[in-house]
PDB file of C-alpha atoms in Angstrom:
ATOM      1  CA  UNK A 756      -5.873 -27.988  -9.983  1.00 35.00           C
ATOM      2  CA  UNK A 757      -4.692 -26.092 -12.796  1.00 38.00           C
ATOM      3  CA  UNK A 758      -4.206 -22.342 -12.420  1.00 41.00           C
ATOM      4  CA  UNK A 759      -5.348 -19.869 -15.106  1.00 44.00           C
ATOM      5  CA  UNK A 760      -3.466 -16.388 -15.115  1.00 50.00           C
ATOM      6  CA  UNK A 761      -6.176 -13.699 -16.712  1.00 50.00           C
ATOM      7  CA  UNK A 762      -4.270 -11.145 -18.582  1.00 48.00           C
ATOM      8  CA  UNK A 763      -5.603  -7.907 -20.056  1.00 46.00           C
ATOM      9  CA  UNK A 764      -6.443  -8.007 -23.947  1.00 45.00           C
ATOM     10  CA  UNK A 765      -2.415  -8.172 -25.928  1.00 54.00           C
ATOM     11  CA  UNK A 766      -3.584  -5.077 -27.996  1.00 67.00           C
ATOM     12  CA  UNK A 767      -4.047  -2.522 -25.637  1.00 84.00           C
ATOM     13  CA  UNK A 768      -0.931  -0.023 -25.224  1.00 90.00           C
ATOM     14  CA  UNK A 769       1.037  -0.091 -22.446  1.00 93.00           C
ATOM     15  CA  UNK A 770       4.347   1.219 -21.209  1.00 94.00           C
ATOM     16  CA  UNK A 771       7.010  -1.376 -21.347  1.00 92.00           C
ATOM     17  CA  UNK A 772       9.389  -2.484 -18.554  1.00 93.00           C
ATOM     18  CA  UNK A 773      11.739   0.731 -18.850  1.00 94.00           C
ATOM     19  CA  UNK A 774       9.249   2.835 -18.570  1.00 94.00           C
ATOM     20  CA  UNK A 775       7.120   1.716 -16.145  1.00 95.00           C
ATOM     21  CA  UNK A 776      10.328   1.320 -13.549  1.00 93.00           C
ATOM     22  CA  UNK A 777      11.454   5.302 -14.808  1.00 95.00           C
ATOM     23  CA  UNK A 778       7.479   6.758 -14.213  1.00 95.00           C
ATOM     24  CA  UNK A 779       7.193   4.456 -10.847  1.00 93.00           C
ATOM     25  CA  UNK A 780      10.407   6.152  -9.434  1.00 92.00           C
ATOM     26  CA  UNK A 781       9.159   9.491 -10.182  1.00 94.00           C
ATOM     27  CA  UNK A 782       5.971   8.918  -8.939  1.00 93.00           C
ATOM     28  CA  UNK A 783       7.782   7.174  -5.761  1.00 89.00           C
ATOM     29  CA  UNK A 784      10.062  10.044  -5.585  1.00 90.00           C
ATOM     30  CA  UNK A 785       6.818  12.750  -5.675  1.00 90.00           C
ATOM     31  CA  UNK A 786       5.224  10.997  -3.039  1.00 88.00           C
ATOM     32  CA  UNK A 787       8.108  11.142  -0.274  1.00 84.00           C
ATOM     33  CA  UNK A 788       8.213  14.769  -1.144  1.00 89.00           C
ATOM     34  CA  UNK A 789       4.703  15.841  -0.979  1.00 88.00           C
ATOM     35  CA  UNK A 790       4.510  13.547   2.175  1.00 83.00           C
ATOM     36  CA  UNK A 791       7.959  15.566   3.628  1.00 81.00           C
ATOM     37  CA  UNK A 792       6.193  18.786   2.628  1.00 85.00           C
ATOM     38  CA  UNK A 793       2.895  18.122   4.808  1.00 84.00           C
ATOM     39  CA  UNK A 794       5.331  16.858   7.633  1.00 78.00           C
ATOM     40  CA  UNK A 795       7.196  20.377   7.271  1.00 79.00           C
ATOM     41  CA  UNK A 796       4.184  22.275   7.400  1.00 79.00           C
ATOM     42  CA  UNK A 797       2.403  20.733  10.333  1.00 76.00           C
ATOM     43  CA  UNK A 798       5.573  20.547  12.600  1.00 72.00           C
ATOM     44  CA  UNK A 799       6.401  24.313  11.693  1.00 71.00           C
ATOM     45  CA  UNK A 800       2.886  25.496  12.278  1.00 72.00           C
ATOM     46  CA  UNK A 801       2.827  24.099  15.483  1.00 63.00           C
ATOM     47  CA  UNK A 802       6.312  24.990  16.788  1.00 59.00           C
ATOM     48  CA  UNK A 803       7.111  28.148  14.525  1.00 60.00           C
ATOM     49  CA  UNK A 804      10.172  28.693  17.094  1.00 57.00           C
ATOM     50  CA  UNK A 805      12.378  26.083  16.169  1.00 52.00           C
ATOM     51  CA  UNK A 806      14.462  26.531  13.126  1.00 56.00           C
ATOM     52  CA  UNK A 807      13.883  24.478   9.944  1.00 51.00           C
ATOM     53  CA  UNK A 808      16.936  23.012  10.414  1.00 53.00           C
ATOM     54  CA  UNK A 809      16.536  21.703  13.589  1.00 50.00           C
ATOM     55  CA  UNK A 810      13.271  19.646  13.263  1.00 51.00           C
ATOM     56  CA  UNK A 811      13.257  16.434  13.250  1.00 54.00           C
ATOM     57  CA  UNK A 812      10.766  15.349  10.311  1.00 50.00           C
ATOM     58  CA  UNK A 813      11.357  11.566  10.934  1.00 51.00           C
ATOM     59  CA  UNK A 814      10.466  11.840  14.174  1.00 53.00           C
ATOM     60  CA  UNK A 815       8.002  14.116  14.021  1.00 55.00           C
ATOM     61  CA  UNK A 816       5.568  12.196  11.255  1.00 55.00           C
ATOM     62  CA  UNK A 817       6.347   8.501  11.064  1.00 63.00           C
ATOM     63  CA  UNK A 818       4.880   7.834  13.934  1.00 76.00           C
ATOM     64  CA  UNK A 819       2.147  10.223  14.446  1.00 85.00           C
ATOM     65  CA  UNK A 820      -0.951   9.244  13.423  1.00 90.00           C
ATOM     66  CA  UNK A 821      -2.527  12.473  12.598  1.00 90.00           C
ATOM     67  CA  UNK A 822       0.236  13.632  10.480  1.00 88.00           C
ATOM     68  CA  UNK A 823       0.257  10.527   8.720  1.00 89.00           C
ATOM     69  CA  UNK A 824      -3.081  10.926   7.815  1.00 93.00           C
ATOM     70  CA  UNK A 825      -2.873  14.171   6.567  1.00 91.00           C
ATOM     71  CA  UNK A 826       0.191  13.549   4.537  1.00 90.00           C
ATOM     72  CA  UNK A 827      -1.528   9.911   2.938  1.00 93.00           C
ATOM     73  CA  UNK A 828      -4.661  12.457   2.470  1.00 94.00           C
ATOM     74  CA  UNK A 829      -1.963  15.141   0.441  1.00 93.00           C
ATOM     75  CA  UNK A 830      -0.509  12.262  -1.092  1.00 93.00           C
ATOM     76  CA  UNK A 831      -3.392  10.726  -2.559  1.00 94.00           C
ATOM     77  CA  UNK A 832      -4.693  13.309  -4.454  1.00 93.00           C
ATOM     78  CA  UNK A 833      -1.459  14.269  -5.699  1.00 92.00           C
ATOM     79  CA  UNK A 834      -0.101  11.237  -6.746  1.00 91.00           C
ATOM     80  CA  UNK A 835      -3.533   9.477  -8.491  1.00 93.00           C
ATOM     81  CA  UNK A 836      -4.551  12.389 -10.665  1.00 95.00           C
ATOM     82  CA  UNK A 837      -0.774  12.397 -11.927  1.00 95.00           C
ATOM     83  CA  UNK A 838      -0.782   8.811 -12.255  1.00 95.00           C
ATOM     84  CA  UNK A 839      -3.375   9.153 -14.318  1.00 95.00           C
ATOM     85  CA  UNK A 840      -1.614  11.326 -16.253  1.00 95.00           C
ATOM     86  CA  UNK A 841       1.023   8.961 -17.027  1.00 96.00           C
ATOM     87  CA  UNK A 842      -1.593   6.590 -18.495  1.00 95.00           C
ATOM     88  CA  UNK A 843      -3.387   8.786 -20.448  1.00 94.00           C
ATOM     89  CA  UNK A 844       0.412   9.698 -21.985  1.00 95.00           C
ATOM     90  CA  UNK A 845       0.692   6.507 -23.431  1.00 93.00           C
ATOM     91  CA  UNK A 846      -1.611   6.155 -26.389  1.00 90.00           C
ATOM     92  CA  UNK A 847      -4.102   4.406 -27.066  1.00 91.00           C
ATOM     93  CA  UNK A 848      -3.846   2.960 -23.420  1.00 92.00           C
ATOM     94  CA  UNK A 849      -7.256   2.384 -21.384  1.00 93.00           C
ATOM     95  CA  UNK A 850      -7.170   3.365 -17.666  1.00 95.00           C
ATOM     96  CA  UNK A 851      -9.763   0.646 -17.328  1.00 94.00           C
ATOM     97  CA  UNK A 852      -7.356  -1.943 -18.539  1.00 93.00           C
ATOM     98  CA  UNK A 853      -4.259  -0.755 -16.787  1.00 94.00           C
ATOM     99  CA  UNK A 854      -5.865  -0.848 -13.328  1.00 96.00           C
ATOM    100  CA  UNK A 855      -7.586  -3.883 -14.041  1.00 95.00           C
ATOM    101  CA  UNK A 856     -11.258  -2.402 -13.453  1.00 96.00           C
ATOM    102  CA  UNK A 857     -13.083  -5.660 -13.800  1.00 96.00           C
ATOM    103  CA  UNK A 858     -15.714  -6.690 -11.630  1.00 95.00           C
ATOM    104  CA  UNK A 859     -15.771 -10.704  -9.828  1.00 97.00           C
ATOM    105  CA  UNK A 860     -18.016 -11.747  -7.499  1.00 97.00           C
ATOM    106  CA  UNK A 861     -18.412 -11.636  -3.951  1.00 97.00           C
ATOM    107  CA  UNK A 862     -17.102 -15.025  -3.488  1.00 97.00           C
ATOM    108  CA  UNK A 863     -13.939 -14.767  -5.259  1.00 97.00           C
ATOM    109  CA  UNK A 864     -13.197 -11.489  -3.848  1.00 98.00           C
ATOM    110  CA  UNK A 865     -13.930 -13.155  -0.217  1.00 98.00           C
ATOM    111  CA  UNK A 866     -12.133 -15.633  -0.540  1.00 98.00           C
ATOM    112  CA  UNK A 867      -8.577 -13.586  -1.710  1.00 98.00           C
ATOM    113  CA  UNK A 868      -9.337 -11.536   1.447  1.00 98.00           C
ATOM    114  CA  UNK A 869      -9.495 -14.638   3.884  1.00 98.00           C
ATOM    115  CA  UNK A 870      -6.356 -15.740   2.316  1.00 98.00           C
ATOM    116  CA  UNK A 871      -4.391 -12.548   2.647  1.00 98.00           C
ATOM    117  CA  UNK A 872      -6.066 -12.463   6.580  1.00 97.00           C
ATOM    118  CA  UNK A 873      -4.703 -15.812   7.150  1.00 98.00           C
ATOM    119  CA  UNK A 874      -1.391 -15.322   5.994  1.00 97.00           C
ATOM    120  CA  UNK A 875      -1.355 -12.608   8.486  1.00 96.00           C
ATOM    121  CA  UNK A 876      -2.597 -14.824  11.220  1.00 96.00           C
ATOM    122  CA  UNK A 877       0.166 -17.351  10.044  1.00 97.00           C
ATOM    123  CA  UNK A 878       2.665 -14.197  10.718  1.00 96.00           C
ATOM    124  CA  UNK A 879       1.228 -13.711  14.105  1.00 95.00           C
ATOM    125  CA  UNK A 880       1.649 -17.315  15.371  1.00 96.00           C
ATOM    126  CA  UNK A 881       5.462 -17.284  14.404  1.00 96.00           C
ATOM    127  CA  UNK A 882       5.979 -14.346  16.086  1.00 95.00           C
ATOM    128  CA  UNK A 883       4.219 -15.258  19.673  1.00 94.00           C
ATOM    129  CA  UNK A 884       6.200 -18.802  18.955  1.00 95.00           C
ATOM    130  CA  UNK A 885       9.367 -16.998  18.861  1.00 93.00           C
ATOM    131  CA  UNK A 886       8.646 -14.903  21.601  1.00 93.00           C
ATOM    132  CA  UNK A 887       8.118 -11.736  19.119  1.00 92.00           C
ATOM    133  CA  UNK A 888       5.835  -8.800  20.109  1.00 90.00           C
ATOM    134  CA  UNK A 889       2.291  -9.475  17.819  1.00 90.00           C
ATOM    135  CA  UNK A 890       1.444  -5.527  18.078  1.00 89.00           C
ATOM    136  CA  UNK A 891       3.447  -3.218  16.029  1.00 88.00           C
ATOM    137  CA  UNK A 892       4.914  -0.356  17.613  1.00 89.00           C
ATOM    138  CA  UNK A 893       4.015   1.765  14.663  1.00 90.00           C
ATOM    139  CA  UNK A 894       0.448   0.687  14.936  1.00 93.00           C
ATOM    140  CA  UNK A 895       0.334   1.385  18.151  1.00 93.00           C
ATOM    141  CA  UNK A 896       1.778   4.728  18.094  1.00 91.00           C
ATOM    142  CA  UNK A 897      -0.153   6.094  15.127  1.00 92.00           C
ATOM    143  CA  UNK A 898      -3.679   4.642  16.487  1.00 94.00           C
ATOM    144  CA  UNK A 899      -2.702   6.595  19.471  1.00 93.00           C
ATOM    145  CA  UNK A 900      -1.929   9.637  18.040  1.00 91.00           C
ATOM    146  CA  UNK A 901      -4.717   9.537  15.511  1.00 92.00           C
ATOM    147  CA  UNK A 902      -6.746  13.276  16.116  1.00 89.00           C
ATOM    148  CA  UNK A 903      -9.015  13.156  13.552  1.00 91.00           C
ATOM    149  CA  UNK A 904     -10.864   9.714  13.557  1.00 94.00           C
ATOM    150  CA  UNK A 905     -12.677  10.333  10.575  1.00 95.00           C
ATOM    151  CA  UNK A 906      -9.753  11.408   8.825  1.00 96.00           C
ATOM    152  CA  UNK A 907      -7.640   8.974   9.914  1.00 95.00           C
ATOM    153  CA  UNK A 908      -9.959   5.715   8.961  1.00 96.00           C
ATOM    154  CA  UNK A 909     -10.423   7.627   5.731  1.00 97.00           C
ATOM    155  CA  UNK A 910      -6.628   8.099   5.150  1.00 96.00           C
ATOM    156  CA  UNK A 911      -5.386   5.085   5.917  1.00 95.00           C
ATOM    157  CA  UNK A 912      -7.952   2.211   5.502  1.00 96.00           C
ATOM    158  CA  UNK A 913      -9.152   3.592   2.460  1.00 97.00           C
ATOM    159  CA  UNK A 914      -6.994   6.098   0.762  1.00 96.00           C
ATOM    160  CA  UNK A 915      -3.556   4.581   1.296  1.00 95.00           C
ATOM    161  CA  UNK A 916      -4.717   0.909   0.223  1.00 96.00           C
ATOM    162  CA  UNK A 917      -6.409   2.077  -3.190  1.00 97.00           C
ATOM    163  CA  UNK A 918      -3.418   4.273  -3.862  1.00 95.00           C
ATOM    164  CA  UNK A 919      -0.697   1.687  -3.066  1.00 95.00           C
ATOM    165  CA  UNK A 920      -2.957  -1.021  -4.945  1.00 97.00           C
ATOM    166  CA  UNK A 921      -3.805   1.089  -8.158  1.00 96.00           C
ATOM    167  CA  UNK A 922      -0.003   2.066  -7.943  1.00 96.00           C
ATOM    168  CA  UNK A 923       1.271  -1.571  -7.338  1.00 95.00           C
ATOM    169  CA  UNK A 924      -0.751  -4.374  -8.513  1.00 96.00           C
ATOM    170  CA  UNK A 925      -2.056  -1.951 -11.129  1.00 95.00           C
ATOM    171  CA  UNK A 926      -0.005   0.347 -12.889  1.00 96.00           C
ATOM    172  CA  UNK A 927       3.321  -1.335 -11.959  1.00 96.00           C
ATOM    173  CA  UNK A 928       2.487  -5.026 -12.782  1.00 96.00           C
ATOM    174  CA  UNK A 929       0.127  -3.794 -16.111  1.00 94.00           C
ATOM    175  CA  UNK A 930       3.073  -2.597 -17.123  1.00 93.00           C
ATOM    176  CA  UNK A 931       5.745  -5.051 -16.383  1.00 95.00           C
ATOM    177  CA  UNK A 932       3.884  -8.152 -16.775  1.00 93.00           C
ATOM    178  CA  UNK A 933       4.363  -8.099 -20.804  1.00 88.00           C
ATOM    179  CA  UNK A 934       8.113  -7.407 -20.449  1.00 88.00           C
ATOM    180  CA  UNK A 935      10.776 -10.149 -20.447  1.00 90.00           C
ATOM    181  CA  UNK A 936      10.628 -10.485 -16.144  1.00 92.00           C
ATOM    182  CA  UNK A 937       6.882 -11.841 -17.121  1.00 93.00           C
ATOM    183  CA  UNK A 938       3.724 -11.593 -14.662  1.00 95.00           C
ATOM    184  CA  UNK A 939       6.059 -13.499 -12.157  1.00 95.00           C
ATOM    185  CA  UNK A 940       8.731 -10.836 -12.171  1.00 95.00           C
ATOM    186  CA  UNK A 941       6.223  -8.618 -12.080  1.00 96.00           C
ATOM    187  CA  UNK A 942       4.547  -9.168  -8.963  1.00 96.00           C
ATOM    188  CA  UNK A 943       8.053 -10.010  -7.811  1.00 96.00           C
ATOM    189  CA  UNK A 944       8.979  -6.837  -8.319  1.00 94.00           C
ATOM    190  CA  UNK A 945       6.156  -4.864  -7.249  1.00 96.00           C
ATOM    191  CA  UNK A 946       5.745  -6.750  -3.941  1.00 96.00           C
ATOM    192  CA  UNK A 947       9.836  -5.839  -3.238  1.00 94.00           C
ATOM    193  CA  UNK A 948       8.810  -1.947  -4.015  1.00 91.00           C
ATOM    194  CA  UNK A 949       5.944  -1.976  -1.541  1.00 93.00           C
ATOM    195  CA  UNK A 950       7.907  -3.662   0.937  1.00 94.00           C
ATOM    196  CA  UNK A 951      10.677  -1.341   0.477  1.00 90.00           C
ATOM    197  CA  UNK A 952       7.764   1.411   1.265  1.00 87.00           C
ATOM    198  CA  UNK A 953       7.425   0.286   5.038  1.00 88.00           C
ATOM    199  CA  UNK A 954      10.648   0.890   6.490  1.00 83.00           C
ATOM    200  CA  UNK A 955       8.781   1.858   9.887  1.00 84.00           C
ATOM    201  CA  UNK A 956       8.378  -1.690  10.223  1.00 89.00           C
ATOM    202  CA  UNK A 957      11.049  -4.362  11.860  1.00 90.00           C
ATOM    203  CA  UNK A 958      12.639  -7.023   9.066  1.00 93.00           C
ATOM    204  CA  UNK A 959       9.736  -9.521  10.048  1.00 95.00           C
ATOM    205  CA  UNK A 960       7.182  -7.595   9.237  1.00 95.00           C
ATOM    206  CA  UNK A 961       9.217  -6.260   6.215  1.00 95.00           C
ATOM    207  CA  UNK A 962       9.073  -9.897   5.009  1.00 96.00           C
ATOM    208  CA  UNK A 963       5.638 -10.778   5.900  1.00 96.00           C
ATOM    209  CA  UNK A 964       4.713  -7.274   3.691  1.00 96.00           C
ATOM    210  CA  UNK A 965       6.543  -8.696   0.867  1.00 97.00           C
ATOM    211  CA  UNK A 966       4.798 -11.949   1.118  1.00 97.00           C
ATOM    212  CA  UNK A 967       1.593 -10.182   1.269  1.00 97.00           C
ATOM    213  CA  UNK A 968       2.741  -8.199  -1.815  1.00 97.00           C
ATOM    214  CA  UNK A 969       2.914 -11.386  -3.461  1.00 97.00           C
ATOM    215  CA  UNK A 970      -0.650 -12.944  -2.638  1.00 98.00           C
ATOM    216  CA  UNK A 971      -2.207  -9.974  -3.845  1.00 98.00           C
ATOM    217  CA  UNK A 972      -0.306  -9.884  -6.746  1.00 97.00           C
ATOM    218  CA  UNK A 973      -1.531 -13.297  -7.230  1.00 97.00           C
ATOM    219  CA  UNK A 974      -4.940 -12.431  -7.027  1.00 97.00           C
ATOM    220  CA  UNK A 975      -4.651  -9.165  -9.455  1.00 97.00           C
ATOM    221  CA  UNK A 976      -2.948 -12.248 -11.871  1.00 96.00           C
ATOM    222  CA  UNK A 977      -5.343 -14.850 -11.247  1.00 96.00           C
ATOM    223  CA  UNK A 978      -8.856 -12.558 -11.641  1.00 97.00           C
ATOM    224  CA  UNK A 979      -7.974 -10.411 -13.840  1.00 95.00           C
ATOM    225  CA  UNK A 980      -8.929  -7.264 -11.368  1.00 97.00           C
ATOM    226  CA  UNK A 981      -7.571  -5.315  -8.919  1.00 97.00           C
ATOM    227  CA  UNK A 982     -10.459  -5.422  -6.252  1.00 98.00           C
ATOM    228  CA  UNK A 983      -9.741  -8.203  -4.525  1.00 98.00           C
ATOM    229  CA  UNK A 984      -6.350  -6.783  -3.918  1.00 98.00           C
ATOM    230  CA  UNK A 985      -8.123  -3.826  -2.472  1.00 98.00           C
ATOM    231  CA  UNK A 986     -10.494  -5.529  -0.530  1.00 98.00           C
ATOM    232  CA  UNK A 987      -7.722  -7.370   1.010  1.00 98.00           C
ATOM    233  CA  UNK A 988      -5.850  -4.812   1.954  1.00 98.00           C
ATOM    234  CA  UNK A 989      -8.415  -1.951   3.177  1.00 98.00           C
ATOM    235  CA  UNK A 990      -9.363  -5.452   5.390  1.00 98.00           C
ATOM    236  CA  UNK A 991      -5.734  -5.662   6.806  1.00 97.00           C
ATOM    237  CA  UNK A 992      -5.380  -1.816   7.987  1.00 97.00           C
ATOM    238  CA  UNK A 993      -9.149  -2.378   9.156  1.00 97.00           C
ATOM    239  CA  UNK A 994      -8.215  -5.111  11.291  1.00 96.00           C
ATOM    240  CA  UNK A 995      -4.973  -4.139  12.655  1.00 95.00           C
ATOM    241  CA  UNK A 996      -6.347  -0.822  13.963  1.00 95.00           C
ATOM    242  CA  UNK A 997      -9.322  -2.764  15.334  1.00 95.00           C
ATOM    243  CA  UNK A 998      -6.852  -5.017  17.463  1.00 94.00           C
ATOM    244  CA  UNK A 999      -4.715  -2.190  18.277  1.00 94.00           C
ATOM    245  CA  UNK A1000      -7.814  -0.405  19.727  1.00 94.00           C
ATOM    246  CA  UNK A1001      -8.462  -3.083  21.410  1.00 93.00           C
ATOM    247  CA  UNK A1002      -5.143  -3.280  22.952  1.00 91.00           C
ATOM    248  CA  UNK A1003      -4.994   0.153  24.070  1.00 91.00           C
ATOM    249  CA  UNK A1004      -8.802  -0.018  25.605  1.00 90.00           C
ATOM    250  CA  UNK A1005      -7.617  -3.294  27.308  1.00 87.00           C
ATOM    251  CA  UNK A1006      -4.255  -2.051  28.795  1.00 83.00           C
ATOM    252  CA  UNK A1007      -6.109   0.849  30.020  1.00 77.00           C
ATOM    253  CA  UNK A1008      -8.061  -1.041  32.236  1.00 68.00           C
TER     254      UNK A1008
END
């Protein structure tokens, strides 16, 4: 079967390869800075007696579900408006074109969601066959320390997937696919960046995240829409923490 790659209209202006990479690096740096500030403020408020130079922000923030939810929410409301501003700085650009905000059928969306979940399942089978722990420690730790359930679900199951997809599969692929690296190169590069953002996982899971990124990028190119990628990402996060909840419940009985 011949696969048709759906592109946005070539007449709509976008940032080129260099501009896209530079803006992406700047926004990624701001993402890290905002998250660090949130963790610093929370840790300092909870332990005011500890000097700033003795605070271990990495240990305090990475595996703490409540801080992760706060930091994710904060970065969403900082980075997304800035990303919109970057898009509008390119004269003649359109937000809907950049983010590939195009409707697709429910059948198409469910196909890509199922494909992503199948890839995750394959990864779990490989872990089981090689005697690796199937449950990811980061997921378990953040689940056990989530604090506010509603805030955690909003941040990790909704805001994080939406923000990451608009940034990687939306902004970056839109800017890179017309350049010299082409659509396949754009998907590969954004998948590498997305995998690099998940340093809290081990090597196998980072490799799996890269493959997931390629799959989500393929959905973006094939359908011309960001919605299947967002739906798949939300589904993966929801399923991961649902399994963590079951695992913790069974372990405590």
